[in-house]
Amino acid sequence: MFTPDLFAPEDDDAALMAQLRQVLHQHAHRYYVLDAPTIPDAEYDRLFKQLQDLEARHPELAAPDSPTQRIGGKVLEQFASVRHAVPMLSIRTETDTEASGAENFDARIRRELGLTEADPAIEYVAEPKFDGLAMSLRYEHGVLVQAATRGDGEVGEDVTQNIRTIGQIPLNIVAPALGTDVSSLPPEGARFALGRPGGKTYPLVPPVLEVRGEVYMRRDDFEALNDRQRQRIAAGERGEKTFVNPRNAAAGAVRQLDSTIAAQRPLSFFAYGLGEVTAPEAGGPRWQTHYDMLQTLKSWGFPVCDLVNVAHGATELVAFYQSIGQQRDGLGYDIDGVVYKLNSLALQRRLGFVTREPRWAVAHKFPAQEMLTTVLGIDVQVGRTGKLTPVAKLAPVFVGGVTVTNATLHNEDEARRKDVRVGDTVIVRRAGDVIPEVVSVLPDQRQGNPEVFTMPHQCPVCGSVAVREEGEADYRCTGGLFCSAQRKQSILHFAQRRAVEVEGLGDKLVDQLVDAGVIHTLSDLYRLGFTALVNLERMAGKSAQNILDALEKSKHTTLPRFLFGLGIRHVGEATAKELARHFGKLDAIMDASEAQLLAVADVGPIVAKSIRTFFDQPHNREVVEQLRACGVTWPEGAPAPVAAQPLSGKTFVLTGTLPTLDREEAKALIEAAGGKVAGSVSKKTSYVVAGAEAGSKLDKAQELGVAVLDEAQLKEMLDGGS
Ligand code: IVH
């Protein structure tokens, strides 16, 4: 690890500053680009402060590439214009969002290169299309001298101050020789070829180098930023707002005239191309392929996306498109498609440009995940547990690959925060399998003054009182199974594929059955007769028989499916499986104490309590009995062998207030681990667990020589320590 003592006090300040800058550059690269810091943050901060102090003492030694420039500085009146030495082009978009878009591109390139079917597959580079904003970074002799936005492609804006605040962007390209001791690096200003495992060497940094790429904001950074913004708004700070999506937040940050504000907006960068670069004839690098060029940029310290890949021919482009499409929702950042580029730079030159787009590249988009539409109404839906959810009814819109007509507004606070009103133009988002949501309203599109939405205080379905418990985000209908909406949802939950699975029993049919009063409780399902079914609207004899067959089939299920199907709050599929494995039999689960439930992997205090509460309700037990009586069965097993429990044979006495656990929780945890809890201290007591303001029990323990634990020690024992 780097030690500050490297600098003897007699070293002259200029040399010290140079060395500090170099060391800080190294660590910034490790921290921001490689995600592998080698010194603690506090150590970095200390060195940074040391440099700041020196710079304050020696303004004449200030440098634009000093790491201290990353925190922002003066406030600009406006951005200066920058004429790009090489225009920043855009790329043609392949609008076909099917995988065949890749085939179209390959066919076109082959045609333009005059290839026939007999010729081999073409080599491409396939990259994600990052959803941020294009940036051109100009380095002269390795030092970042200018950062400019794309603008109209010819002239952009000088946003250097703001871009310097991005930790991932090198201010000074000193190729970081990783794994080498910092103190052994060459002096600042030296440029050198980098050796890499495998003997590959990379070109020297040329005198002029423009790196182009995308400035973007990571999703987690975006969420954290918006959380901070919400706190500011709540604290009454003026002029603060939340951002609609990471791209808008990134664009806003880049265009901040006050760079200290930009410095607080966490931005990232991916390099994907070049602008002006010293020609090979003048000593600049000579690359054969685009991929090779990206590798060099990486070796110089620029972030290059790991997903970038070489692909041969249409088949591999299609595979790339599909693979990235699948990974899209799980990436840490937004992408809106992929980009294919001819890998050979010679072939790129041969194809050249049409108007302002290169012939050798194409953007292949994914279906958009955000679209504009109009709100036709706002409904409140009632879920299985009585939760009321405000839902915007939308003019149909194609988003995320499907037509969407409903989008959730989540809950009262969210609906109020977004202030969605009937008639509004809104951004709707549907990403992956997540239910569509309203992201935000376009306020200037609002016509007139439509009514503000308020949550009803009564269930819109059964009229029961709806309550919002303290600390909860949701209103809940208190009607329970009296509420037909909750009944319907419970039935659908029970009949779903992951539960007992009644094929063909969908929401339309359940609506009909419940509305017609044919079904009141779950077990009524198994009392359905052919006549009752066939008398429903749009129900043919064949379909009715299919439903009856499916019901019959569903009677033979498994304990985890049945348990999950009961719809106990907080009991998902995984928990149901664990419960079944642990107890083996339903009756054992129904009768288990909270402490016994806590012994199940996956079950914490909230879940244990919820299970207990569920089976404490006579009507829930009745439902279980009725289902069994109707012939619903599953194989039951023996309880899983109990592992040797860490506290078995031990007796505990609790006294005083523990820092995090209350008395009941501590007791449950001890019991779940096989221990006993007693009310008073005796010679038989194994341990006294003492918290703040422990009283006479602690005195007694000391008198009798009983071991005393604090909460941390108890927790250690619970985890299996001695
Ligand atoms: S290459 C000459 N590669 O998409 C080709 N662009 O019009 C220049 N973009 O706003 C662009 N990811 O900022 C390229 N991997 C990628 C990209 C990418 C995102 C953006 C770029 C520009 C637009 C292209």
XYZ file of C-alpha atoms and ligand atoms in Angstrom:
746
model
C 0.000 0.000 0.000
C 1.101 3.523 -0.672
C 2.594 5.240 2.329
C 2.662 9.004 2.589
C 6.050 8.899 4.227
C 7.388 8.512 0.731
C 7.661 12.266 0.691
C 10.366 13.595 2.886
C 9.545 17.057 4.234
C 12.586 18.583 2.550
C 11.314 17.587 -0.934
C 10.497 20.664 -2.875
C 6.799 21.478 -3.186
C 6.602 21.332 -6.978
C 7.973 17.810 -7.068
C 5.744 16.815 -4.202
C 2.691 18.159 -6.014
C 3.611 16.314 -9.195
C 4.042 13.118 -7.292
C 0.782 13.543 -5.387
C -1.099 14.191 -8.626
C 0.320 11.085 -10.158
C -0.490 8.927 -7.165
C -4.026 10.310 -6.975
C -4.539 9.642 -10.706
C -3.501 6.063 -10.169
C -5.877 5.564 -7.302
C -8.746 7.332 -9.047
C -8.332 4.939 -11.966
C -8.299 1.944 -9.670
C -11.324 3.215 -7.812
C -13.529 4.515 -10.636
C -12.582 2.421 -13.648
C -11.302 -0.850 -12.282
C -13.516 -0.913 -9.214
C -10.522 -2.207 -7.298
C -9.187 0.412 -4.915
C -5.989 -0.426 -3.063
C -6.093 2.277 -0.410
C -8.890 3.237 1.990
C -11.038 6.218 1.002
C -9.781 8.154 3.996
C -6.215 7.766 2.777
C -7.185 9.051 -0.654
C -8.938 12.008 0.968
C -5.869 12.770 3.053
C -3.563 12.856 0.024
C -6.123 14.901 -1.855
C -6.252 17.426 0.956
C -2.475 17.579 1.042
C -2.440 18.424 -2.656
C -5.198 21.003 -2.242
C -3.232 22.736 0.486
C -0.114 22.821 -1.648
C -2.039 24.211 -4.607
C -3.525 26.908 -2.401
C -0.039 27.867 -1.285
C 1.298 27.836 -4.867
C -1.375 29.135 -7.243
C 1.353 29.492 -9.866
C 1.678 25.708 -9.927
C -2.019 25.049 -10.647
C -2.672 22.493 -13.393
C -5.807 21.731 -15.401
C -5.191 18.012 -15.056
C -4.829 18.064 -11.300
C -7.222 15.679 -9.525
C -8.367 18.678 -7.479
C -10.091 19.947 -10.634
C -12.600 17.117 -10.227
C -14.570 18.909 -7.547
C -15.694 21.733 -9.785
C -14.971 25.413 -9.603
C -16.199 28.618 -11.102
C -19.710 29.271 -12.305
C -20.001 29.995 -16.019
C -22.278 32.520 -17.705
C -22.674 30.199 -20.650
C -20.762 27.467 -22.418
C -18.279 28.372 -25.131
C -18.771 26.847 -28.580
C -16.370 24.235 -29.835
C -15.928 23.360 -33.495
C -15.165 19.652 -33.726
C -11.937 18.941 -35.623
C -13.637 15.811 -36.941
C -17.449 16.022 -37.060
C -19.356 13.926 -34.564
C -21.511 11.731 -36.729
C -24.712 10.024 -35.890
C -25.525 6.489 -36.937
C -28.202 5.007 -39.071
C -30.878 3.278 -37.056
C -32.147 -0.120 -38.025
C -35.772 0.259 -37.051
C -36.609 -3.423 -37.247
C -36.612 -4.389 -33.570
C -36.654 -8.064 -34.456
C -33.365 -9.926 -34.548
C -33.639 -9.811 -38.340
C -32.405 -6.211 -38.189
C -28.920 -7.675 -37.777
C -29.369 -9.745 -40.925
C -30.431 -6.691 -42.902
C -27.257 -4.884 -41.858
C -24.952 -7.781 -42.706
C -26.630 -8.235 -46.100
C -26.213 -4.548 -46.886
C -22.547 -4.493 -45.888
C -21.830 -7.608 -47.966
C -23.545 -6.047 -50.932
C -21.687 -2.773 -50.594
C -18.380 -4.576 -50.289
C -19.276 -6.606 -53.385
C -19.092 -9.953 -51.601
C -20.792 -13.116 -52.774
C -22.167 -16.023 -50.798
C -18.917 -17.858 -51.292
C -17.011 -15.212 -49.308
C -16.428 -15.805 -45.602
C -18.376 -14.130 -42.786
C -17.514 -10.511 -42.106
C -15.942 -9.536 -38.807
C -17.851 -6.946 -36.804
C -17.625 -5.399 -33.395
C -20.923 -5.432 -31.525
C -21.430 -2.957 -28.676
C -24.287 -1.916 -26.431
C -25.901 1.360 -27.420
C -25.552 3.354 -24.235
C -28.391 5.672 -23.339
C -26.568 8.811 -22.323
C -25.026 11.633 -24.279
C -22.132 11.662 -26.702
C -18.945 13.381 -25.584
C -15.669 14.202 -27.270
C -12.614 14.342 -25.012
C -9.545 16.065 -26.383
C -6.130 15.200 -24.968
C -2.974 17.026 -25.914
C 0.215 15.301 -24.829
C -1.857 13.076 -22.624
C -3.612 15.887 -20.759
C -7.362 16.433 -20.995
C -7.688 19.910 -22.459
C -11.257 19.975 -23.648
C -14.543 18.105 -23.406
C -17.319 18.959 -25.813
C -20.885 17.846 -26.382
C -21.990 16.708 -29.806
C -24.210 19.709 -30.480
C -25.191 19.631 -34.135
C -22.256 17.383 -34.938
C -20.120 20.274 -36.239
C -20.197 22.610 -33.248
C -20.756 21.534 -29.674
C -20.431 23.103 -26.236
C -17.339 23.246 -24.089
C -18.258 21.404 -20.908
C -14.708 20.654 -19.781
C -15.203 21.869 -16.212
C -18.069 19.481 -15.679
C -16.461 16.544 -17.399
C -13.376 16.883 -15.225
C -15.581 15.977 -12.266
C -16.184 12.489 -13.699
C -13.903 10.147 -11.814
C -13.830 7.605 -14.641
C -12.418 10.059 -17.131
C -8.630 10.327 -17.026
C -7.399 13.878 -16.619
C -3.931 12.805 -17.576
C -3.284 9.609 -19.452
C -0.475 8.031 -17.569
C -0.972 4.433 -18.519
C -1.510 2.753 -15.171
C 0.804 -0.203 -14.897
C -1.336 -2.292 -12.655
C 0.104 -4.425 -9.984
C 3.227 -2.321 -9.885
C 4.082 -0.371 -6.831
C 3.024 3.211 -7.270
C 6.368 4.510 -6.134
C 8.116 2.612 -8.909
C 6.171 4.336 -11.679
C 8.049 6.644 -14.003
C 7.981 10.334 -13.193
C 5.018 12.400 -14.252
C 5.063 13.394 -17.880
C 6.810 10.242 -19.038
C 4.859 8.333 -21.687
C 5.485 4.680 -22.112
C 4.263 1.595 -23.864
C 2.434 -0.709 -21.561
C 3.350 -4.332 -21.216
C 0.410 -6.652 -20.696
C 0.335 -10.355 -19.867
C 0.674 -12.198 -23.133
C 3.384 -9.859 -24.262
C 1.028 -7.422 -25.965
C 2.270 -3.872 -26.045
C 0.103 -0.885 -26.674
C 0.963 2.221 -28.637
C 2.276 5.372 -27.046
C -0.227 8.088 -26.283
C -0.130 10.376 -29.351
C 0.250 14.170 -29.041
C -3.349 14.693 -30.179
C -6.031 12.258 -29.154
C -9.783 12.739 -29.174
C -11.654 9.966 -27.429
C -15.371 9.733 -28.060
C -17.878 7.957 -25.971
C -20.995 8.183 -23.890
C -21.466 10.004 -20.613
C -24.218 8.301 -18.652
C -25.538 7.771 -15.163
C -25.676 4.348 -13.561
C -29.116 3.274 -12.361
C -28.071 2.974 -8.713
C -26.452 6.406 -8.841
C -29.622 7.767 -10.409
C -31.816 6.292 -7.663
C -29.528 7.634 -4.955
C -29.476 11.065 -6.601
C -33.264 11.163 -6.768
C -33.480 10.092 -3.121
C -31.237 13.003 -2.208
C -33.293 15.333 -4.374
C -36.492 14.207 -2.647
C -34.940 14.942 0.726
C -33.980 18.394 -0.494
C -37.479 19.048 -1.733
C -38.914 17.791 1.554
C -36.537 20.120 3.391
C -38.007 22.991 1.405
C -34.981 23.754 -0.764
C -36.024 25.844 -3.710
C -35.524 25.003 -7.346
C -34.781 21.332 -6.676
C -36.484 18.596 -8.663
C -36.266 14.881 -9.231
C -35.147 13.484 -12.570
C -37.247 11.440 -14.928
C -34.573 8.964 -15.982
C -30.808 8.491 -15.862
C -30.288 10.032 -19.297
C -32.047 13.283 -18.373
C -30.158 13.412 -15.115
C -26.862 12.922 -16.964
C -27.708 15.548 -19.571
C -28.702 18.002 -16.836
C -25.443 17.422 -14.991
C -23.309 17.903 -18.108
C -25.060 21.178 -18.860
C -24.668 22.643 -15.361
C -23.056 26.042 -15.452
C -21.929 25.557 -11.870
C -19.463 22.705 -11.946
C -19.591 22.150 -8.177
C -23.176 21.036 -8.747
C -22.100 18.823 -11.638
C -19.545 17.274 -9.295
C -22.367 16.098 -7.045
C -24.129 14.321 -9.897
C -22.479 10.926 -10.246
C -21.639 10.342 -13.905
C -19.885 7.510 -15.722
C -18.302 7.103 -19.128
C -17.758 4.462 -21.815
C -15.322 5.044 -24.671
C -16.439 3.747 -28.094
C -14.608 5.715 -30.764
C -12.194 8.423 -31.828
C -12.197 11.945 -33.201
C -9.012 13.668 -34.296
C -5.856 11.651 -33.647
C -2.254 12.296 -34.698
C -1.793 10.476 -38.017
C 0.386 7.348 -38.137
C 2.733 9.191 -40.492
C 3.236 11.813 -37.802
C 3.933 9.211 -35.172
C 0.346 8.436 -34.156
C -0.878 4.920 -33.503
C -1.618 2.604 -36.415
C -4.526 0.310 -35.640
C -5.847 -2.422 -37.909
C -9.193 -2.884 -36.244
C -11.770 -1.035 -34.195
C -11.498 -3.693 -31.502
C -7.768 -3.223 -31.242
C -8.273 0.502 -30.878
C -10.730 -0.068 -28.006
C -8.221 -2.330 -26.277
C -5.647 0.414 -26.513
C -8.037 2.961 -25.059
C -8.580 0.555 -22.202
C -4.860 0.226 -21.641
C -4.654 4.005 -21.473
C -7.165 4.038 -18.641
C -10.474 4.671 -20.423
C -13.505 2.632 -19.405
C -14.520 0.328 -22.243
C -17.666 -1.739 -21.767
C -17.011 -5.421 -21.041
C -19.938 -6.467 -23.196
C -18.234 -5.250 -26.369
C -17.481 -8.248 -28.543
C -16.220 -9.338 -31.923
C -18.969 -11.060 -33.950
C -18.675 -12.955 -37.221
C -21.466 -12.666 -39.745
C -25.197 -12.194 -39.261
C -25.619 -15.240 -37.021
C -23.317 -13.906 -34.343
C -24.797 -10.413 -34.598
C -28.254 -11.887 -34.032
C -26.939 -13.879 -31.064
C -25.402 -10.706 -29.624
C -28.625 -8.748 -30.061
C -30.599 -11.446 -28.294
C -28.108 -11.972 -25.515
C -27.803 -8.271 -24.722
C -31.587 -7.952 -24.943
C -31.899 -10.596 -22.246
C -29.304 -8.961 -20.035
C -30.689 -5.478 -20.560
C -32.815 -5.161 -17.432
C -30.096 -6.527 -15.197
C -27.365 -4.156 -16.357
C -26.322 -1.359 -14.053
C -27.119 1.232 -16.723
C -29.685 1.928 -19.440
C -29.085 0.890 -23.027
C -31.538 1.315 -25.868
C -30.095 -1.122 -28.378
C -26.835 -2.375 -29.762
C -24.423 -0.948 -32.327
C -22.704 -3.019 -35.011
C -19.497 -1.739 -36.584
C -17.247 -3.175 -39.239
C -14.143 -4.228 -37.358
C -11.568 -3.632 -40.101
C -10.598 0.043 -40.192
C -9.478 -0.361 -43.800
C -12.947 -1.591 -44.789
C -14.521 1.242 -42.778
C -12.519 3.722 -44.860
C -13.538 1.942 -48.043
C -17.234 2.259 -47.272
C -17.030 5.834 -45.986
C -20.097 7.978 -45.288
C -23.441 8.944 -46.707
C -24.371 12.464 -45.660
C -23.586 12.440 -41.965
C -23.779 8.750 -41.247
C -21.091 6.124 -41.678
C -21.987 3.242 -43.993
C -20.058 0.831 -41.797
C -22.141 1.093 -38.618
C -25.737 0.749 -37.595
C -27.714 1.149 -34.380
C -30.114 -1.725 -33.818
C -32.687 -0.652 -31.278
C -34.579 -2.685 -28.725
C -38.283 -2.029 -28.350
C -38.615 1.275 -26.481
C -39.245 0.903 -22.755
C -40.682 4.378 -22.367
C -43.447 5.926 -24.441
C -45.869 8.835 -24.243
C -49.585 8.328 -23.922
C -52.699 9.912 -22.376
C -54.409 9.099 -19.114
C -58.048 8.218 -19.717
C -58.906 7.648 -16.071
C -57.552 6.609 -12.695
C -58.936 3.482 -11.059
C -58.243 1.976 -7.695
C -57.723 -1.775 -7.712
C -58.004 -4.086 -4.744
C -55.439 -6.839 -4.356
C -55.543 -10.205 -2.643
C -54.432 -8.791 0.689
C -56.785 -5.836 0.383
C -54.085 -3.480 -0.789
C -55.515 -0.584 -2.791
C -53.454 0.349 -5.829
C -54.146 3.429 -7.949
C -53.917 2.450 -11.615
C -53.866 4.790 -14.583
C -56.073 3.727 -17.499
C -54.216 4.652 -20.658
C -54.811 5.189 -24.318
C -53.257 1.953 -25.701
C -49.534 2.330 -26.346
C -46.879 -0.095 -27.595
C -44.062 -0.114 -25.051
C -41.480 -2.700 -23.996
C -42.744 -5.030 -26.710
C -46.442 -5.157 -25.735
C -49.549 -2.981 -25.892
C -50.176 -1.414 -22.512
C -53.508 0.020 -21.322
C -52.924 0.103 -17.538
C -49.996 1.401 -15.565
C -49.551 1.353 -11.838
C -49.208 4.482 -9.742
C -48.064 2.276 -6.818
C -49.618 4.059 -3.826
C -50.937 7.325 -2.476
C -47.552 8.967 -1.918
C -46.281 8.071 -5.380
C -49.508 9.183 -7.041
C -49.337 12.475 -5.185
C -45.656 12.937 -5.967
C -46.219 12.361 -9.672
C -49.490 14.305 -9.595
C -51.059 12.341 -12.433
C -54.462 13.630 -13.503
C -57.051 12.508 -15.993
C -56.233 13.836 -19.475
C -52.517 14.197 -18.745
C -49.808 13.192 -21.171
C -47.526 10.818 -19.318
C -44.367 8.782 -19.812
C -45.138 5.098 -19.391
C -42.376 2.620 -18.717
C -42.400 -1.126 -19.125
C -39.064 -2.859 -18.547
C -38.812 -6.634 -18.737
C -41.529 -8.430 -16.838
C -42.020 -5.601 -14.400
C -45.555 -4.206 -14.429
C -45.895 -1.006 -16.447
C -45.674 2.211 -14.458
C -46.285 5.893 -14.994
C -42.887 7.556 -14.746
C -43.969 11.166 -14.894
C -46.349 13.728 -16.298
C -45.472 16.275 -18.990
C -46.815 19.281 -17.078
C -46.869 21.745 -19.973
C -49.140 19.422 -21.935
C -51.851 19.619 -19.266
C -55.129 21.087 -20.500
C -57.249 23.092 -18.107
C -57.197 22.213 -14.454
C -58.217 18.594 -13.965
C -58.985 17.343 -10.491
C -56.171 16.216 -8.211
C -56.313 12.489 -7.553
C -57.014 11.416 -3.987
C -57.066 7.919 -2.534
C -60.520 6.792 -1.434
C -60.954 6.022 2.253
C -63.386 3.294 1.413
C -62.855 0.143 -0.588
C -64.121 0.910 -4.100
C -65.375 -2.681 -4.412
C -67.054 -3.600 -1.111
C -67.358 -0.218 0.578
C -65.529 -1.325 3.732
C -63.315 1.207 5.432
C -59.858 1.451 3.911
C -57.063 2.243 6.345
C -53.483 3.251 6.029
C -51.534 2.029 9.020
C -48.838 4.206 10.447
C -45.532 3.606 8.697
C -47.200 1.829 5.763
C -47.395 3.119 2.214
C -50.632 1.381 1.347
C -54.281 1.695 2.127
C -55.927 -1.645 2.774
C -59.554 -2.640 2.510
C -60.623 -4.051 5.868
C -63.335 -6.207 4.299
C -61.282 -9.409 4.198
C -63.074 -12.207 2.397
C -66.268 -10.205 2.599
C -64.707 -8.121 -0.166
C -65.338 -9.764 -3.519
C -62.167 -8.254 -4.999
C -60.038 -9.895 -2.319
C -61.954 -13.124 -2.836
C -61.335 -13.066 -6.561
C -57.657 -12.373 -6.112
C -57.313 -15.138 -3.511
C -58.914 -17.618 -5.873
C -56.680 -16.560 -8.754
C -53.656 -16.812 -6.504
C -54.630 -20.320 -5.402
C -55.355 -21.463 -8.956
C -52.223 -20.026 -10.559
C -49.640 -22.243 -12.192
C -47.107 -21.853 -9.389
C -49.704 -22.833 -6.776
C -52.160 -25.741 -7.207
C -52.666 -24.890 -10.906
C -56.175 -24.993 -12.254
C -55.651 -24.693 -15.970
C -58.110 -22.385 -17.707
C -59.301 -20.620 -14.564
C -58.460 -17.044 -15.493
C -59.610 -13.663 -14.231
C -62.645 -13.395 -16.529
C -64.047 -16.707 -15.339
C -63.327 -15.958 -11.676
C -65.066 -12.583 -12.074
C -68.124 -14.324 -13.457
C -68.153 -17.015 -10.785
C -67.766 -14.627 -7.887
C -70.115 -11.989 -9.298
C -72.797 -14.614 -9.940
C -72.456 -15.717 -6.316
C -71.492 -19.246 -7.327
C -68.221 -19.095 -5.427
C -67.674 -17.593 -1.990
C -64.661 -19.420 -0.671
C -61.814 -21.432 -2.146
C -63.416 -24.789 -1.497
C -66.502 -23.759 -3.504
C -64.256 -24.276 -6.523
C -64.353 -28.005 -5.901
C -68.115 -28.001 -5.479
C -68.654 -26.566 -8.953
C -70.903 -28.664 -11.123
C -71.199 -28.861 -14.883
C -74.530 -27.005 -14.913
C -73.297 -24.059 -12.902
C -70.389 -23.657 -15.301
C -72.199 -24.153 -18.550
C -74.846 -21.638 -17.545
C -72.230 -18.902 -17.454
C -72.036 -16.576 -20.408
C -69.706 -17.623 -23.218
C -69.097 -21.037 -21.664
C -69.411 -23.996 -24.013
C -69.876 -27.548 -22.812
C -66.375 -28.492 -23.844
C -64.775 -25.656 -21.900
C -66.876 -26.389 -18.831
C -65.718 -29.982 -18.891
C -62.101 -28.857 -19.304
C -62.382 -26.700 -16.201
C -63.855 -29.587 -14.214
C -61.030 -31.857 -15.384
C -58.453 -29.246 -14.459
C -60.004 -28.858 -11.005
C -59.911 -32.593 -10.501
C -56.278 -32.693 -11.525
C -55.377 -29.819 -9.187
C -56.538 -31.830 -6.178
C -53.321 -33.798 -6.301
C -50.763 -31.247 -5.366
C -47.723 -30.807 -3.142
C -47.443 -29.237 0.288
C -45.314 -26.276 -0.886
C -47.773 -25.469 -3.694
C -50.754 -25.719 -1.369
C -49.110 -23.570 1.285
C -48.081 -20.932 -1.244
C -51.594 -21.050 -2.713
C -53.171 -20.122 0.621
C -51.772 -16.639 0.110
C -50.337 -16.079 3.582
C -48.735 -12.657 3.632
C -44.944 -12.834 3.178
C -45.029 -16.536 2.286
C -43.729 -16.809 -1.255
C -42.786 -19.945 -3.116
C -39.334 -20.236 -1.575
C -40.580 -19.830 1.984
C -43.368 -22.343 1.360
C -40.781 -24.864 0.212
C -38.629 -24.300 3.283
C -41.602 -24.632 5.606
C -42.658 -27.886 3.957
C -39.167 -29.284 4.122
C -38.719 -28.320 7.733
C -42.032 -29.493 9.149
C -43.038 -32.185 6.666
C -46.733 -31.915 7.568
C -49.289 -29.126 7.262
C -50.644 -29.653 10.768
C -47.196 -29.162 12.221
C -46.947 -25.816 10.437
C -50.437 -24.770 11.494
C -49.595 -25.489 15.118
C -46.004 -24.229 15.190
C -45.203 -21.415 17.610
C -43.467 -18.305 16.341
C -40.281 -19.579 17.955
C -40.525 -22.877 16.123
C -41.230 -21.098 12.855
C -38.153 -18.963 13.361
C -36.030 -22.088 13.221
C -36.869 -22.422 9.513
C -34.292 -21.121 7.103
C -35.722 -18.022 5.385
C -38.206 -17.236 8.175
C -37.635 -14.104 10.229
C -39.808 -12.500 12.901
C -42.168 -10.758 10.462
C -42.827 -13.902 8.441
C -43.193 -16.062 11.551
C -45.724 -13.646 12.972
C -47.662 -13.502 9.724
C -47.911 -17.300 9.515
C -49.019 -17.526 13.128
C -51.625 -14.789 12.656
C -52.962 -16.504 9.556
C -53.526 -19.844 11.257
C -54.884 -18.191 14.392
C -57.897 -17.051 12.371
C -60.595 -19.709 12.628
C -61.889 -18.944 9.125
C -58.494 -19.681 7.603
C -58.307 -23.032 9.376
C -61.805 -23.718 8.132
C -60.764 -23.043 4.538
C -57.931 -25.563 4.919
C -60.283 -28.175 6.393
C -62.862 -27.650 3.664
C -60.251 -28.031 0.941
C -59.034 -31.247 2.486
C -62.613 -32.461 2.778
C -63.100 -31.767 -0.929
C -60.238 -34.136 -1.648
C -57.257 -31.813 -2.050
C -54.264 -33.933 -1.023
C -50.509 -33.946 -1.078
C -47.850 -36.340 0.105
C -46.667 -35.507 3.608
C -43.192 -36.246 4.825
C -41.249 -36.479 8.041
C -39.843 -33.287 9.488
C -36.290 -32.572 8.440
C -33.811 -33.863 10.996
C -33.054 -31.100 13.411
C -29.460 -30.035 13.188
C -27.635 -29.913 16.497
C -28.862 -26.576 17.802
C -26.329 -24.112 19.100
C -28.184 -23.331 22.349
C -29.764 -26.661 23.223
C -29.548 -27.476 26.914
C -28.843 -23.856 27.832
C -31.051 -21.648 29.992
C -31.048 -17.879 29.619
C -32.389 -15.024 31.685
C -32.982 -11.648 30.061
C -32.635 -8.378 31.936
C -32.494 -4.698 31.008
C -33.017 -3.160 27.564
C -31.024 -4.658 24.715
C -29.848 -2.299 21.968
C -31.794 -3.814 19.038
C -33.854 -6.801 20.176
C -36.920 -6.468 22.335
C -37.650 -9.059 24.992
C -39.987 -11.114 22.812
C -37.619 -11.192 19.852
C -34.673 -12.243 21.960
C -36.751 -14.964 23.554
C -37.959 -16.258 20.191
C -34.434 -16.323 18.794
C -33.064 -18.199 21.808
C -35.861 -20.738 21.635
C -35.462 -21.164 17.923
C -31.836 -22.041 18.536
C -32.852 -24.718 21.044
C -32.359 -22.711 24.250
C -34.756 -21.983 27.095
C -35.638 -18.640 28.644
C -36.363 -18.457 32.343
C -37.738 -15.612 34.430
C -35.322 -15.658 37.338
C -31.673 -16.332 37.954
C -30.629 -19.491 39.750
C -27.637 -21.760 39.840
C -29.110 -23.589 36.876
C -29.034 -20.466 34.721
C -26.411 -20.802 31.994
C -26.292 -17.128 30.973
C -27.802 -13.813 31.887
C -28.225 -11.498 28.909
C -28.016 -7.960 30.233
C -28.865 -4.694 28.526
C -29.091 -1.081 29.650
C -30.513 -0.470 33.121
C -30.282 -4.102 34.129
C -31.495 -4.533 37.680
C -31.382 -7.082 40.433
C -31.079 -10.054 38.069
C -27.662 -8.838 37.046
C -26.616 -8.498 40.712
C -27.875 -12.007 41.328
C -25.908 -13.366 38.361
C -22.744 -11.789 39.655
C -23.426 -13.127 43.116
C -23.868 -16.672 41.797
C -21.044 -16.397 39.277
C -23.358 -16.887 36.261
C -21.838 -15.741 32.949
C -23.212 -12.396 31.703
C -23.590 -11.648 27.985
C -24.420 -8.525 26.047
C -26.588 -8.603 22.923
C -23.637 -8.907 20.548
C -22.333 -11.941 22.402
C -25.784 -13.495 22.384
C -26.034 -12.996 18.630
C -22.660 -14.607 18.187
C -23.872 -17.655 20.067
C -27.056 -17.751 18.015
C -24.929 -17.859 14.886
C -23.257 -20.955 16.205
C -20.254 -19.437 17.939
C -19.397 -20.821 21.368
S -20.696 5.071 -32.478
C -19.680 7.131 -36.265
N -21.180 3.471 -30.477
O -25.646 6.749 -30.296
C -20.374 6.432 -35.193
N -22.498 5.436 -30.660
O -25.984 8.361 -33.353
C -20.502 7.264 -33.986
N -24.122 5.736 -28.867
O -25.619 9.843 -29.768
C -21.260 6.676 -32.875
N -23.611 3.909 -27.755
O -23.679 8.868 -28.442
C -21.528 4.615 -31.090
N -21.482 1.985 -28.722
C -21.810 3.111 -29.330
C -22.819 3.961 -28.845
C -23.142 5.122 -29.548
C -24.379 4.971 -27.782
C -24.847 6.977 -29.185
C -23.996 8.136 -29.566
C -24.857 8.927 -30.500
C -25.772 7.914 -31.058
C -25.355 7.572 -32.460
